[in-house]
Amino acid sequence: MLQDDGSSSVTSSSPLQVFPVMSLSPGLGFGSSNQWLKELKSEERGLYLIHLLLACAGHVASGSLENANITLDHISQLASPSGDTMQRIASYFNEALADRILRSWPGLFKALRSTKLSVVSEEILVRKMFFEIFPFLKVAFVVTNQAIIEAMEGEKMVHIVDLNAAEPLQWRALLQDLSARPEGPPHLRITGVHQQKEVLDQMAHVLTQEAEKLDIPFQFNQVVSTLENLDVEKLRVKTGEALAISSIMQLHTLLAHDNERKSPLPLKHTNGVALPRALINQNTFGEFLEKDMANGCSPSNDTASSSPLCSTGSSKMDSFLNALWGLSPKVMVVTEQDSNHNATTLLERLSESLHFYAALFDCLESTLPRTSLERIKVEKMLLGEEIKSIVACEGIERKERHEKLEKWFQRFDTAGFGNVPLSYYAMLQARRLLQSYSCEGYKIKEENGCVVICWQDRALFSVSSWRCRK
């Protein structure tokens, strides 16, 4: 939780869940002096920021732009990208809400972004920082590799399709494991899918060198494409190969509902939702949030966007999973964020993502100093952009559509895949890897044969294994 001096401990899954209750009296309104803001203690400031973010989301969802503007200004006075955990989170949610408003004026939005530079090398570097700082991807790699090794036991021709071929370390480790097989290594072919050719070139170089050193017959195929535009035929799966598919934090990008509206704001303009003033009796953030939503902060049905959780679903996801099923993989291992950021309304998405990203920011607070350049880059260029996608975007532009593990169970089952419980050894490797981290906040739990990686008691990522059900 956050202390008065701004420090952070790891006694809970999220700093949002432990703020004491703060009464917001009418004297603290928008028109009053701002001196009281400077006198707030860390926990009081954190709770007030939550109030403001929820109120602002209500204003934005209802089209009350004047109130939204006032609330954004208040948040800006309290938030800071270099402050404590709650101040940093609020900075990025504040930016996302403002971005959502700007998108309602496409000309203005495009003009403000017309000179923005997107440096591919910086994006790649930040993702490598995420890999190094957090244990999540390392655990996913270890569990994925173990599931593939077990599924490919005795196979002489193995083909692995990596739907996000960004990090060669995973497959270097697999090459080393395969070289130690009692029956000898198989002929291995890896097909890497990535939208940036330079990333695939680097992976091909590293893996080819490793395979030559280990004397393993090896071939690396490149497919330069986004997942959305991937032509499955280009994967060139051959008869006689044992196929494995690895997807790490990719499938959720296909969940946009085909008929979902694009506009981030409703057409109507109302006075919006006033900032809650009454004394709140709930003792946790979760209870407070439920109370606020029940009392009218949730946007009405006519302001809600379509959701891919509705009965019609996403034909893009359905057709993609059907295509993968048609390849008859022996195993498909999927890693996804384990949180519901694909809900119907803005307020639902904002409240759930506040919990999720508070836990991630708390991980960083427990790992790196606040002035760390690596921390600031990961927060701004990776986590901040994900928050912006969840909060500011609609339609096909909203790519970060994370869902809970149970939803993936339903989706894979419908597509003809059956769950393969991960082995005891895979679970053991995951736990040992987390134990190697000096921070005690990371935990592993087993859920329906899958690995769920947590920060304290907050589930953050899941790893599950599947095979075709004929």
Tab-separated table of C-alpha atoms in Angstrom:
chain	number	residue	atom	x	y	z
A	1	MET	CA	0.000	0.000	0.000
A	2	LEU	CA	1.023	3.669	-0.256
A	3	GLN	CA	2.376	5.299	2.854
A	4	ASP	CA	2.090	8.990	3.852
A	5	ASP	CA	5.642	9.633	2.633
A	6	GLY	CA	4.783	8.219	-0.778
A	7	SER	CA	6.616	4.945	-0.261
A	8	SER	CA	5.131	1.669	-1.341
A	9	SER	CA	4.840	-1.705	0.314
A	10	VAL	CA	3.692	-5.018	-1.166
A	11	THR	CA	1.100	-6.036	1.362
A	12	SER	CA	-1.756	-6.103	-1.108
A	13	SER	CA	-2.504	-6.876	-4.728
A	14	SER	CA	-2.979	-3.222	-5.588
A	15	PRO	CA	-2.560	0.118	-3.855
A	16	LEU	CA	-6.086	0.941	-4.986
A	17	GLN	CA	-7.591	-1.642	-2.673
A	18	VAL	CA	-6.282	-0.290	0.603
A	19	PHE	CA	-6.952	3.460	0.605
A	20	PRO	CA	-8.839	4.504	3.775
A	21	VAL	CA	-12.138	6.258	3.218
A	22	MET	CA	-12.019	10.000	2.688
A	23	SER	CA	-15.036	12.261	2.978
A	24	LEU	CA	-15.442	14.778	0.170
A	25	SER	CA	-17.362	17.743	1.526
A	26	PRO	CA	-19.051	20.351	-0.681
A	27	GLY	CA	-16.339	22.804	0.325
A	28	LEU	CA	-13.875	20.892	-1.818
A	29	GLY	CA	-15.665	21.719	-5.053
A	30	PHE	CA	-14.301	22.704	-8.388
A	31	GLY	CA	-14.598	26.397	-7.686
A	32	SER	CA	-12.811	26.455	-4.316
A	33	SER	CA	-9.197	27.320	-3.610
A	34	ASN	CA	-6.680	24.655	-4.553
A	35	GLN	CA	-4.531	25.084	-1.446
A	36	TRP	CA	-6.162	22.067	0.183
A	37	LEU	CA	-4.912	19.905	-2.677
A	38	LYS	CA	-1.308	20.570	-1.686
A	39	GLU	CA	-2.002	19.583	1.910
A	40	LEU	CA	-3.418	16.145	1.130
A	41	LYS	CA	-1.522	13.150	2.457
A	42	SER	CA	-0.555	10.437	-0.013
A	43	GLU	CA	-3.492	8.144	0.779
A	44	GLU	CA	-6.020	11.005	0.719
A	45	ARG	CA	-4.625	12.249	-2.563
A	46	GLY	CA	-4.799	8.735	-4.001
A	47	LEU	CA	-8.451	8.282	-3.064
A	48	TYR	CA	-9.363	11.713	-4.382
A	49	LEU	CA	-7.655	10.891	-7.672
A	50	ILE	CA	-9.815	7.763	-7.922
A	51	HIS	CA	-12.942	9.885	-7.337
A	52	LEU	CA	-11.831	12.307	-10.041
A	53	LEU	CA	-10.982	9.609	-12.582
A	54	LEU	CA	-14.348	7.904	-12.107
A	55	ALA	CA	-16.192	11.203	-12.302
A	56	CYS	CA	-14.275	12.220	-15.412
A	57	ALA	CA	-15.073	8.884	-17.085
A	58	GLY	CA	-18.749	9.537	-16.350
A	59	HIS	CA	-18.547	13.007	-17.869
A	60	VAL	CA	-16.739	11.740	-20.961
A	61	ALA	CA	-19.149	8.838	-21.451
A	62	SER	CA	-22.188	11.126	-21.220
A	63	GLY	CA	-20.684	13.835	-23.436
A	64	SER	CA	-20.441	16.462	-20.703
A	65	LEU	CA	-17.207	17.940	-22.018
A	66	GLU	CA	-17.192	21.077	-19.867
A	67	ASN	CA	-17.296	19.031	-16.677
A	68	ALA	CA	-14.770	16.583	-18.131
A	69	ASN	CA	-12.390	19.459	-18.863
A	70	ILE	CA	-12.670	20.786	-15.291
A	71	THR	CA	-12.071	17.327	-13.854
A	72	LEU	CA	-9.065	16.709	-16.102
A	73	ASP	CA	-7.584	19.964	-14.813
A	74	HIS	CA	-8.045	18.860	-11.201
A	75	ILE	CA	-6.424	15.501	-11.918
A	76	SER	CA	-3.480	17.245	-13.585
A	77	GLN	CA	-2.851	19.236	-10.391
A	78	LEU	CA	-2.614	16.050	-8.313
A	79	ALA	CA	-1.082	13.535	-10.708
A	80	SER	CA	2.560	13.232	-11.722
A	81	PRO	CA	4.396	10.724	-13.959
A	82	SER	CA	7.312	10.874	-11.517
A	83	GLY	CA	5.336	10.729	-8.255
A	84	ASP	CA	4.045	7.855	-6.126
A	85	THR	CA	2.219	4.880	-7.611
A	86	MET	CA	-1.255	6.449	-7.671
A	87	GLN	CA	0.018	9.764	-9.049
A	88	ARG	CA	1.792	7.960	-11.891
A	89	ILE	CA	-1.224	5.814	-12.779
A	90	ALA	CA	-3.537	8.829	-12.686
A	91	SER	CA	-1.251	10.684	-15.115
A	92	TYR	CA	-1.706	8.028	-17.780
A	93	PHE	CA	-5.442	7.528	-17.219
A	94	ASN	CA	-5.866	11.311	-17.334
A	95	GLU	CA	-4.006	11.433	-20.643
A	96	ALA	CA	-6.124	8.555	-21.980
A	97	LEU	CA	-9.404	10.275	-21.077
A	98	ALA	CA	-8.230	13.490	-22.747
A	99	ASP	CA	-7.167	11.482	-25.784
A	100	ARG	CA	-10.636	9.936	-25.970
A	101	ILE	CA	-12.191	13.403	-26.097
A	102	LEU	CA	-9.777	14.562	-28.802
A	103	ARG	CA	-10.664	11.608	-31.009
A	104	SER	CA	-14.175	13.047	-31.333
A	105	TRP	CA	-12.650	15.760	-33.517
A	106	PRO	CA	-10.661	13.726	-36.072
A	107	GLY	CA	-9.167	16.794	-37.740
A	108	LEU	CA	-7.844	18.210	-34.469
A	109	PHE	CA	-6.652	14.785	-33.334
A	110	LYS	CA	-4.754	14.116	-36.574
A	111	ALA	CA	-3.236	17.591	-36.629
A	112	LEU	CA	-1.868	17.241	-33.095
A	113	ARG	CA	-0.312	13.886	-33.979
A	114	SER	CA	0.905	14.753	-37.470
A	115	THR	CA	4.527	15.308	-36.406
A	116	LYS	CA	4.732	12.498	-33.874
A	117	LEU	CA	7.692	10.212	-34.464
A	118	SER	CA	7.412	6.468	-33.986
A	119	VAL	CA	10.912	5.048	-33.480
A	120	VAL	CA	10.875	1.296	-34.012
A	121	SER	CA	14.170	0.776	-32.190
A	122	GLU	CA	12.778	2.536	-29.098
A	123	GLU	CA	9.645	0.383	-29.104
A	124	ILE	CA	11.748	-2.781	-29.347
A	125	LEU	CA	14.013	-1.558	-26.538
A	126	VAL	CA	11.076	-0.818	-24.228
A	127	ARG	CA	9.636	-4.297	-24.762
A	128	LYS	CA	13.028	-5.765	-23.888
A	129	MET	CA	12.980	-3.657	-20.721
A	130	PHE	CA	9.587	-5.123	-19.841
A	131	PHE	CA	11.056	-8.609	-20.351
A	132	GLU	CA	14.041	-7.860	-18.103
A	133	ILE	CA	12.223	-6.007	-15.315
A	134	PHE	CA	9.194	-8.271	-14.854
A	135	PRO	CA	9.152	-12.089	-14.539
A	136	PHE	CA	5.922	-12.511	-16.526
A	137	LEU	CA	7.371	-13.248	-19.956
A	138	LYS	CA	10.145	-15.409	-18.514
A	139	VAL	CA	7.540	-17.582	-16.775
A	140	ALA	CA	5.501	-17.732	-19.989
A	141	PHE	CA	8.571	-18.840	-21.956
A	142	VAL	CA	9.499	-21.556	-19.459
A	143	VAL	CA	5.968	-22.958	-19.272
A	144	THR	CA	5.449	-22.757	-23.047
A	145	ASN	CA	8.717	-24.550	-23.772
A	146	GLN	CA	7.956	-27.313	-21.289
A	147	ALA	CA	4.513	-27.885	-22.799
A	148	ILE	CA	6.054	-28.093	-26.286
A	149	ILE	CA	8.806	-30.482	-25.189
A	150	GLU	CA	6.265	-32.823	-23.589
A	151	ALA	CA	3.938	-32.689	-26.608
A	152	MET	CA	6.811	-33.342	-29.052
A	153	GLU	CA	8.321	-36.302	-27.256
A	154	GLY	CA	9.531	-38.810	-29.863
A	155	GLU	CA	8.769	-36.531	-32.829
A	156	LYS	CA	11.457	-36.305	-35.534
A	157	MET	CA	10.075	-33.311	-37.510
A	158	VAL	CA	8.924	-30.381	-35.360
A	159	HIS	CA	7.496	-27.097	-36.615
A	160	ILE	CA	6.878	-24.227	-34.173
A	161	VAL	CA	4.843	-21.175	-35.169
A	162	ASP	CA	5.577	-18.136	-33.006
A	163	LEU	CA	2.784	-15.583	-33.459
A	164	ASN	CA	4.887	-12.863	-31.806
A	165	ALA	CA	8.498	-13.641	-32.665
A	166	ALA	CA	10.135	-10.839	-30.703
A	167	GLU	CA	12.465	-12.525	-28.205
A	168	PRO	CA	15.016	-15.199	-29.313
A	169	LEU	CA	15.893	-16.208	-25.740
A	170	GLN	CA	12.802	-18.420	-25.518
A	171	TRP	CA	13.774	-20.537	-28.509
A	172	ARG	CA	17.477	-20.587	-27.623
A	173	ALA	CA	16.483	-22.278	-24.383
A	174	LEU	CA	14.254	-24.708	-26.289
A	175	LEU	CA	17.093	-25.600	-28.688
A	176	GLN	CA	19.291	-26.414	-25.700
A	177	ASP	CA	16.569	-28.581	-24.149
A	178	LEU	CA	15.938	-30.434	-27.418
A	179	SER	CA	19.657	-31.104	-27.888
A	180	ALA	CA	19.597	-33.028	-24.599
A	181	ARG	CA	16.765	-35.408	-25.604
A	182	PRO	CA	17.730	-39.046	-25.080
A	183	GLU	CA	16.558	-39.900	-28.606
A	184	GLY	CA	18.447	-36.944	-30.049
A	185	PRO	CA	17.120	-33.591	-31.288
A	186	PRO	CA	14.442	-33.404	-33.971
A	187	HIS	CA	14.667	-31.492	-37.217
A	188	LEU	CA	13.317	-28.143	-36.035
A	189	ARG	CA	11.623	-25.469	-38.088
A	190	ILE	CA	10.461	-22.215	-36.488
A	191	THR	CA	8.194	-19.782	-38.309
A	192	GLY	CA	8.276	-16.333	-36.756
A	193	VAL	CA	5.475	-13.824	-37.293
A	194	HIS	CA	6.211	-10.142	-36.637
A	195	GLN	CA	5.368	-6.868	-38.329
A	196	GLN	CA	8.977	-5.615	-38.215
A	197	LYS	CA	11.471	-7.391	-40.474
A	198	GLU	CA	14.504	-6.246	-38.482
A	199	VAL	CA	13.166	-8.099	-35.430
A	200	LEU	CA	12.817	-11.320	-37.444
A	201	ASP	CA	16.286	-10.859	-38.979
A	202	GLN	CA	17.828	-10.604	-35.521
A	203	MET	CA	15.955	-13.679	-34.308
A	204	ALA	CA	17.000	-15.690	-37.355
A	205	HIS	CA	20.649	-14.767	-36.793
A	206	VAL	CA	20.671	-15.666	-33.087
A	207	LEU	CA	18.796	-18.963	-33.482
A	208	THR	CA	20.731	-20.140	-36.522
A	209	GLN	CA	24.005	-19.599	-34.671
A	210	GLU	CA	22.706	-21.479	-31.634
A	211	ALA	CA	21.452	-24.405	-33.739
A	212	GLU	CA	24.818	-24.688	-35.510
A	213	LYS	CA	26.619	-24.703	-32.176
A	214	LEU	CA	24.345	-27.489	-30.891
A	215	ASP	CA	24.419	-29.366	-34.220
A	216	ILE	CA	20.625	-29.355	-34.575
A	217	PRO	CA	19.032	-29.407	-38.057
A	218	PHE	CA	17.269	-26.052	-38.099
A	219	GLN	CA	15.372	-23.685	-40.353
A	220	PHE	CA	13.874	-20.281	-39.566
A	221	ASN	CA	11.071	-18.879	-41.724
A	222	GLN	CA	10.038	-15.235	-41.579
A	223	VAL	CA	6.500	-13.941	-42.030
A	224	VAL	CA	6.384	-10.146	-41.921
A	225	SER	CA	2.799	-9.388	-40.937
A	226	THR	CA	0.522	-8.231	-38.175
A	227	LEU	CA	-1.628	-10.931	-36.621
A	228	GLU	CA	-4.721	-9.187	-37.973
A	229	ASN	CA	-3.498	-9.480	-41.569
A	230	LEU	CA	-1.779	-12.855	-41.283
A	231	ASP	CA	-2.358	-15.267	-44.161
A	232	VAL	CA	-2.222	-18.690	-42.499
A	233	GLU	CA	-1.112	-20.229	-45.783
A	234	LYS	CA	2.208	-18.364	-45.417
A	235	LEU	CA	3.012	-20.453	-42.338
A	236	ARG	CA	3.697	-23.314	-44.795
A	237	VAL	CA	2.800	-26.179	-42.487
A	238	LYS	CA	3.848	-29.452	-44.156
A	239	THR	CA	2.464	-32.952	-43.958
A	240	GLY	CA	4.458	-35.103	-41.543
A	241	GLU	CA	5.444	-32.239	-39.241
A	242	ALA	CA	4.378	-32.128	-35.618
A	243	LEU	CA	3.081	-28.588	-35.188
A	244	ALA	CA	3.214	-26.390	-32.073
A	245	ILE	CA	1.819	-22.847	-31.888
A	246	SER	CA	2.921	-20.216	-29.390
A	247	SER	CA	0.914	-17.020	-28.847
A	248	ILE	CA	2.116	-14.586	-26.212
A	249	MET	CA	-0.195	-11.621	-25.547
A	250	GLN	CA	-1.435	-11.498	-29.149
A	251	LEU	CA	-4.863	-13.103	-29.583
A	252	HIS	CA	-6.771	-10.362	-27.734
A	253	THR	CA	-5.953	-7.945	-30.565
A	254	LEU	CA	-8.414	-9.851	-32.790
A	255	LEU	CA	-11.429	-9.381	-30.518
A	256	ALA	CA	-12.879	-6.222	-32.062
A	257	HIS	CA	-16.524	-6.774	-32.895
A	258	ASP	CA	-17.172	-6.291	-36.609
A	259	ASN	CA	-20.074	-3.818	-36.222
A	260	GLU	CA	-18.681	-1.924	-33.255
A	261	ARG	CA	-18.983	1.817	-33.507
A	262	LYS	CA	-15.764	3.834	-33.729
A	263	SER	CA	-16.753	7.120	-32.092
A	264	PRO	CA	-15.335	7.369	-28.537
A	265	LEU	CA	-18.026	9.864	-27.456
A	266	PRO	CA	-21.827	9.846	-27.659
A	267	LEU	CA	-23.538	12.426	-29.820
A	268	LYS	CA	-25.585	13.884	-27.015
A	269	HIS	CA	-24.240	16.491	-24.580
A	270	THR	CA	-25.552	16.562	-21.023
A	271	ASN	CA	-24.444	17.961	-17.716
A	272	GLY	CA	-22.771	14.665	-16.968
A	273	VAL	CA	-22.218	13.038	-13.618
A	274	ALA	CA	-21.319	15.189	-10.641
A	275	LEU	CA	-18.335	14.323	-8.488
A	276	PRO	CA	-19.521	12.256	-5.501
A	277	ARG	CA	-19.671	14.382	-2.341
A	278	ALA	CA	-21.380	12.133	0.185
A	279	LEU	CA	-19.562	10.326	2.933
A	280	ILE	CA	-18.515	6.916	1.572
A	281	ASN	CA	-18.726	4.132	4.134
A	282	GLN	CA	-16.949	1.431	2.160
A	283	ASN	CA	-13.454	0.488	3.326
A	284	THR	CA	-11.891	-0.767	0.108
A	285	PHE	CA	-11.510	0.571	-3.390
A	286	GLY	CA	-13.547	-2.314	-4.765
A	287	GLU	CA	-16.488	-1.583	-2.480
A	288	PHE	CA	-16.271	2.132	-3.219
A	289	LEU	CA	-16.217	1.443	-6.950
A	290	GLU	CA	-19.296	-0.766	-6.793
A	291	LYS	CA	-21.095	1.937	-4.810
A	292	ASP	CA	-20.174	4.666	-7.291
A	293	MET	CA	-21.272	2.589	-10.284
A	294	ALA	CA	-24.551	1.712	-8.592
A	295	ASN	CA	-25.172	5.401	-7.825
A	296	GLY	CA	-25.065	6.498	-11.419
A	297	CYS	CA	-21.454	6.922	-12.527
A	298	SER	CA	-21.930	4.190	-15.101
A	299	PRO	CA	-22.902	5.546	-18.503
A	300	SER	CA	-26.332	4.720	-19.795
A	301	ASN	CA	-26.947	2.024	-22.350
A	302	ASP	CA	-27.129	4.469	-25.227
A	303	THR	CA	-23.587	5.645	-24.490
A	304	ALA	CA	-22.147	2.156	-24.391
A	305	SER	CA	-20.072	0.713	-27.168
A	306	SER	CA	-20.740	-2.666	-28.650
A	307	SER	CA	-18.857	-5.484	-27.006
A	308	PRO	CA	-17.345	-8.612	-28.491
A	309	LEU	CA	-18.714	-10.457	-25.467
A	310	CYS	CA	-22.159	-10.291	-26.987
A	311	SER	CA	-23.677	-13.243	-28.769
A	312	THR	CA	-22.486	-12.340	-32.262
A	313	GLY	CA	-18.832	-12.412	-31.163
A	314	SER	CA	-15.839	-11.520	-33.314
A	315	SER	CA	-15.816	-13.176	-36.715
A	316	LYS	CA	-12.134	-12.252	-37.090
A	317	MET	CA	-11.229	-14.222	-33.964
A	318	ASP	CA	-13.552	-17.080	-34.923
A	319	SER	CA	-12.101	-17.424	-38.400
A	320	PHE	CA	-8.524	-17.175	-37.115
A	321	LEU	CA	-9.035	-19.913	-34.513
A	322	ASN	CA	-10.790	-22.050	-37.125
A	323	ALA	CA	-7.780	-21.610	-39.410
A	324	LEU	CA	-5.393	-22.631	-36.609
A	325	TRP	CA	-7.570	-25.645	-35.831
A	326	GLY	CA	-7.345	-26.617	-39.502
A	327	LEU	CA	-3.549	-26.848	-39.140
A	328	SER	CA	-4.032	-29.639	-36.538
A	329	PRO	CA	-1.427	-28.495	-33.986
A	330	LYS	CA	-0.343	-31.065	-31.417
A	331	VAL	CA	-0.191	-28.239	-28.893
A	332	MET	CA	-1.028	-24.533	-28.781
A	333	VAL	CA	0.216	-22.542	-25.783
A	334	VAL	CA	-1.444	-19.173	-25.140
A	335	THR	CA	-0.348	-16.407	-22.770
A	336	GLU	CA	-2.770	-13.533	-22.157
A	337	GLN	CA	-3.373	-10.729	-19.680
A	338	ASP	CA	-5.847	-12.131	-17.140
A	339	SER	CA	-8.218	-9.203	-16.729
A	340	ASN	CA	-11.457	-7.986	-18.256
A	341	HIS	CA	-10.552	-4.882	-20.246
A	342	ASN	CA	-13.070	-5.650	-22.974
A	343	ALA	CA	-16.284	-4.704	-21.181
A	344	THR	CA	-19.163	-2.827	-22.764
A	345	THR	CA	-18.921	0.561	-21.037
A	346	LEU	CA	-16.047	2.967	-20.573
A	347	LEU	CA	-16.468	3.062	-16.789
A	348	GLU	CA	-16.313	-0.733	-16.532
A	349	ARG	CA	-13.107	-0.814	-18.541
A	350	LEU	CA	-11.583	2.072	-16.627
A	351	SER	CA	-12.337	0.623	-13.191
A	352	GLU	CA	-11.029	-2.858	-14.062
A	353	SER	CA	-7.905	-1.524	-15.762
A	354	LEU	CA	-7.220	0.741	-12.763
A	355	HIS	CA	-6.914	-2.400	-10.626
A	356	PHE	CA	-4.769	-4.218	-13.180
A	357	TYR	CA	-2.313	-1.424	-13.930
A	358	ALA	CA	-2.107	-0.368	-10.277
A	359	ALA	CA	-0.668	-3.823	-9.609
A	360	LEU	CA	1.849	-3.492	-12.457
A	361	PHE	CA	2.880	0.008	-11.332
A	362	ASP	CA	3.216	-1.336	-7.793
A	363	CYS	CA	5.562	-4.044	-9.119
A	364	LEU	CA	7.720	-1.295	-10.595
A	365	GLU	CA	7.550	0.715	-7.360
A	366	SER	CA	8.923	-2.326	-5.515
A	367	THR	CA	11.650	-2.963	-8.091
A	368	LEU	CA	13.026	0.323	-9.422
A	369	PRO	CA	13.563	3.848	-8.022
A	370	ARG	CA	11.094	6.504	-9.133
A	371	THR	CA	13.787	8.332	-11.093
A	372	SER	CA	14.747	5.231	-13.104
A	373	LEU	CA	14.733	6.042	-16.832
A	374	GLU	CA	13.885	2.418	-17.642
A	375	ARG	CA	10.872	2.559	-15.335
A	376	ILE	CA	9.643	5.837	-16.837
A	377	LYS	CA	9.991	4.485	-20.392
A	378	VAL	CA	8.119	1.252	-19.619
A	379	GLU	CA	5.341	3.169	-17.872
A	380	LYS	CA	4.947	5.761	-20.631
A	381	MET	CA	5.765	3.914	-23.850
A	382	LEU	CA	4.268	0.511	-23.015
A	383	LEU	CA	1.836	0.528	-20.090
A	384	GLY	CA	0.638	4.062	-20.809
A	385	GLU	CA	-0.067	3.183	-24.441
A	386	GLU	CA	-2.015	0.089	-23.371
A	387	ILE	CA	-4.099	2.218	-20.998
A	388	LYS	CA	-4.741	4.653	-23.827
A	389	SER	CA	-5.945	1.828	-26.079
A	390	ILE	CA	-8.333	0.526	-23.407
A	391	VAL	CA	-9.751	3.914	-22.402
A	392	ALA	CA	-9.461	6.178	-25.447
A	393	CYS	CA	-10.132	3.892	-28.401
A	394	GLU	CA	-13.215	2.191	-29.811
A	395	GLY	CA	-13.912	-0.080	-32.757
A	396	ILE	CA	-11.013	-1.682	-34.580
A	397	GLU	CA	-8.646	0.932	-33.127
A	398	ARG	CA	-9.030	-0.589	-29.641
A	399	LYS	CA	-6.469	-3.395	-29.735
A	400	GLU	CA	-5.914	-4.034	-26.014
A	401	ARG	CA	-9.000	-6.168	-25.372
A	402	HIS	CA	-7.760	-8.354	-22.540
A	403	GLU	CA	-10.147	-10.964	-21.125
A	404	LYS	CA	-10.229	-13.383	-18.205
A	405	LEU	CA	-9.098	-16.980	-18.529
A	406	GLU	CA	-12.647	-18.353	-18.333
A	407	LYS	CA	-13.578	-16.405	-21.466
A	408	TRP	CA	-10.666	-17.944	-23.334
A	409	PHE	CA	-11.826	-21.381	-22.182
A	410	GLN	CA	-15.242	-20.736	-23.726
A	411	ARG	CA	-13.750	-19.364	-26.928
A	412	PHE	CA	-11.262	-22.210	-27.463
A	413	ASP	CA	-13.873	-24.820	-26.630
A	414	THR	CA	-16.228	-23.357	-29.235
A	415	ALA	CA	-13.384	-23.396	-31.792
A	416	GLY	CA	-12.759	-27.108	-31.230
A	417	PHE	CA	-9.776	-26.996	-28.869
A	418	GLY	CA	-9.507	-28.985	-25.663
A	419	ASN	CA	-7.502	-27.864	-22.651
A	420	VAL	CA	-4.270	-29.744	-21.864
A	421	PRO	CA	-3.484	-29.377	-18.154
A	422	LEU	CA	0.055	-28.153	-17.640
A	423	SER	CA	2.329	-30.707	-15.997
A	424	TYR	CA	3.593	-30.656	-12.438
A	425	TYR	CA	7.081	-30.044	-13.778
A	426	ALA	CA	5.937	-26.984	-15.753
A	427	MET	CA	4.316	-25.573	-12.593
A	428	LEU	CA	7.460	-26.353	-10.594
A	429	GLN	CA	9.681	-24.534	-13.079
A	430	ALA	CA	7.407	-21.498	-12.961
A	431	ARG	CA	7.505	-21.376	-9.158
A	432	ARG	CA	11.275	-21.796	-9.053
A	433	LEU	CA	11.727	-18.950	-11.504
A	434	LEU	CA	9.612	-16.605	-9.380
A	435	GLN	CA	11.519	-17.662	-6.257
A	436	SER	CA	14.700	-16.427	-7.923
A	437	TYR	CA	13.298	-12.878	-7.789
A	438	SER	CA	14.176	-10.928	-4.669
A	439	CYS	CA	10.708	-9.342	-4.595
A	440	GLU	CA	8.187	-11.397	-2.607
A	441	GLY	CA	5.066	-9.987	-4.241
A	442	TYR	CA	5.024	-12.359	-7.228
A	443	LYS	CA	2.982	-15.548	-6.913
A	444	ILE	CA	1.945	-18.521	-9.051
A	445	LYS	CA	-1.400	-20.252	-8.779
A	446	GLU	CA	-2.942	-23.156	-10.679
A	447	GLU	CA	-6.377	-22.642	-12.222
A	448	ASN	CA	-8.038	-25.422	-14.227
A	449	GLY	CA	-4.661	-26.825	-15.251
A	450	CYS	CA	-3.300	-23.412	-16.257
A	451	VAL	CA	-0.638	-21.177	-14.741
A	452	VAL	CA	-1.816	-17.808	-13.427
A	453	ILE	CA	0.891	-15.293	-12.523
A	454	CYS	CA	-0.114	-12.854	-9.772
A	455	TRP	CA	1.115	-9.796	-7.968
A	456	GLN	CA	0.061	-10.609	-4.410
A	457	ASP	CA	-3.536	-11.869	-4.869
A	458	ARG	CA	-4.175	-10.008	-8.133
A	459	ALA	CA	-4.129	-12.247	-11.222
A	460	LEU	CA	-2.206	-10.554	-14.045
A	461	PHE	CA	-1.279	-13.123	-16.714
A	462	SER	CA	-2.361	-16.656	-17.588
A	463	VAL	CA	-0.640	-19.421	-19.548
A	464	SER	CA	-2.818	-22.209	-20.942
A	465	SER	CA	-2.213	-25.191	-23.232
A	466	TRP	CA	-4.594	-26.544	-25.917
A	467	ARG	CA	-4.876	-29.214	-28.572
A	468	CYS	CA	-7.332	-29.970	-31.371
A	469	ARG	CA	-10.405	-31.875	-30.293
A	470	LYS	CA	-11.262	-34.048	-33.275
